[in-house]
XYZ file of C-alpha atoms in Angstrom:
161
model
C -0.067 0.017 -0.037
C 1.510 3.421 -0.927
C 2.050 5.913 1.831
C 1.039 9.477 1.909
C 1.454 12.400 4.258
C -1.078 15.244 4.430
C 0.241 18.827 5.430
C -2.271 21.487 6.304
C -0.815 24.870 5.914
C -2.417 27.433 8.029
C -0.845 29.761 10.522
C -4.104 30.145 12.456
C -4.981 26.425 12.587
C -1.408 25.688 13.724
C -1.868 28.354 16.472
C -5.167 26.720 17.560
C -7.254 29.693 16.578
C -9.618 27.262 14.645
C -9.600 23.626 13.692
C -8.047 22.225 10.491
C -10.951 21.603 8.264
C -9.360 20.628 4.906
C -6.649 18.316 6.120
C -8.842 15.641 7.641
C -11.058 15.683 4.481
C -7.903 15.183 2.316
C -6.655 12.324 4.487
C -9.968 10.660 4.138
C -10.124 11.018 0.411
C -6.580 9.590 0.129
C -7.422 6.631 2.198
C -10.380 5.942 -0.006
C -7.968 5.805 -2.941
C -5.968 3.213 -1.112
C -3.102 5.193 0.510
C -1.870 4.643 4.010
C -2.070 8.207 5.357
C -0.073 9.980 7.976
C -1.391 13.282 9.330
C -2.684 15.744 8.875
C 0.395 17.644 9.976
C -0.712 21.147 10.680
C 2.010 23.728 10.073
C 2.198 27.556 9.960
C 2.795 29.302 6.526
C 6.397 29.814 5.544
C 9.544 27.770 6.501
C 7.544 25.107 8.509
C 5.987 24.063 5.159
C 9.334 23.188 3.561
C 10.421 21.480 6.897
C 7.279 19.270 6.805
C 7.680 18.387 3.196
C 11.343 17.631 3.561
C 10.618 15.385 6.679
C 8.062 13.472 4.754
C 10.366 13.016 1.874
C 13.201 11.902 4.129
C 10.941 9.311 5.777
C 10.452 7.705 2.305
C 6.745 8.479 1.815
C 5.379 7.967 -1.647
C 3.121 11.132 -1.752
C 3.021 14.393 0.227
C -0.053 16.429 -0.403
C -0.300 20.046 1.030
C -3.581 21.932 1.534
C -3.514 25.637 1.845
C -0.998 28.421 1.335
C -1.391 28.520 -2.518
C -3.119 31.941 -2.767
C -1.996 35.453 -3.420
C -1.446 36.775 0.119
C 1.982 37.705 1.181
C 2.333 34.682 3.494
C 0.991 32.137 0.942
C 4.362 30.667 0.149
C 3.556 26.916 0.004
C 4.449 26.777 -3.804
C 7.842 28.559 -3.209
C 8.755 26.299 -0.246
C 7.601 23.186 -2.522
C 9.693 24.273 -5.507
C 12.776 24.649 -3.584
C 12.708 20.828 -2.839
C 11.618 19.395 -6.120
C 13.778 17.742 -8.636
C 11.302 17.566 -11.510
C 7.966 19.354 -12.239
C 4.674 17.545 -12.926
C 2.626 20.375 -14.410
C -0.312 18.418 -15.302
C -1.536 17.868 -11.893
C -1.964 21.559 -10.968
C -3.378 22.268 -14.475
C -6.030 19.469 -13.762
C -6.739 20.830 -10.286
C -7.316 24.422 -11.585
C -9.510 23.109 -14.479
C -11.706 21.045 -12.017
C -12.318 24.203 -9.968
C -13.260 26.111 -13.151
C -15.605 23.310 -14.201
C -17.054 23.363 -10.648
C -17.944 27.094 -10.970
C -15.152 28.536 -8.932
C -13.353 31.113 -11.094
C -10.993 31.948 -8.102
C -9.413 28.536 -8.901
C -7.337 30.192 -11.492
C -5.584 32.203 -8.701
C -4.301 28.965 -7.051
C -0.459 28.988 -7.564
C -0.121 25.254 -6.408
C 2.593 23.260 -7.995
C 3.460 19.440 -8.207
C 6.546 17.474 -8.769
C 8.976 14.810 -7.565
C 11.499 15.050 -4.748
C 13.461 11.899 -5.131
C 10.969 8.994 -5.237
C 8.199 11.098 -3.542
C 5.459 13.061 -5.426
C 4.549 16.302 -3.883
C 1.309 18.064 -4.691
C -0.203 21.432 -3.548
C -3.831 21.753 -3.230
C -5.952 24.852 -2.323
C -7.085 25.153 1.372
C -10.885 24.856 1.108
C -12.758 21.558 1.736
C -14.596 21.916 -1.540
C -11.330 22.437 -3.446
C -9.755 19.432 -1.852
C -12.637 17.213 -2.867
C -12.581 18.546 -6.378
C -8.824 18.135 -6.786
C -8.696 14.651 -5.477
C -11.621 13.667 -7.823
C -9.624 15.167 -10.748
C -6.232 13.698 -9.990
C -6.753 10.746 -7.617
C -6.134 7.881 -10.066
C -3.001 9.784 -11.342
C -1.579 9.790 -7.811
C -1.734 6.049 -7.502
C -0.152 5.614 -10.895
C 2.596 8.080 -9.982
C 3.394 6.346 -6.786
C 3.708 3.012 -8.626
C 5.924 4.622 -11.168
C 8.214 6.347 -8.683
C 8.407 2.986 -6.837
C 9.653 1.192 -10.047
C 6.221 -0.657 -10.443
C 5.581 -0.530 -14.103
C 9.075 0.543 -15.345
C 12.177 -1.564 -14.485
C 14.849 0.405 -12.745
C 18.041 0.831 -14.651
C 19.985 2.824 -12.136
């Protein structure tokens, strides 16, 4: 069973101002796909995002999915923290996530700056922070996440190095 870590990015939720809403939904959605899920880890915006992603990658998880921190406010730096850790981009995933939001009637989906890519053998994907967006995103990219975990683990392509 592939493993996944859910990272909720919210300074206020990390401080206990309000409960994390999207992280538990994301974890539930990934479990339904067949992932063994750790988290959600709730972290503040900024460097804690990169630290959480790096920790999950170092632990050897197949997938890290963040929720939150992809908007336009000054402290929404999840994409920048993610990009600093990636070896290769997988642009089709965030494109599909934004397209799913548009199809669902959420024009603000175009403002999400989320990215996706690989860090070693781990796929990292940024999702927006709303529960609705999380559900739409997983519906749009869920099967691809399983296939990516299989590919990164060498499942359908023999390793030559």
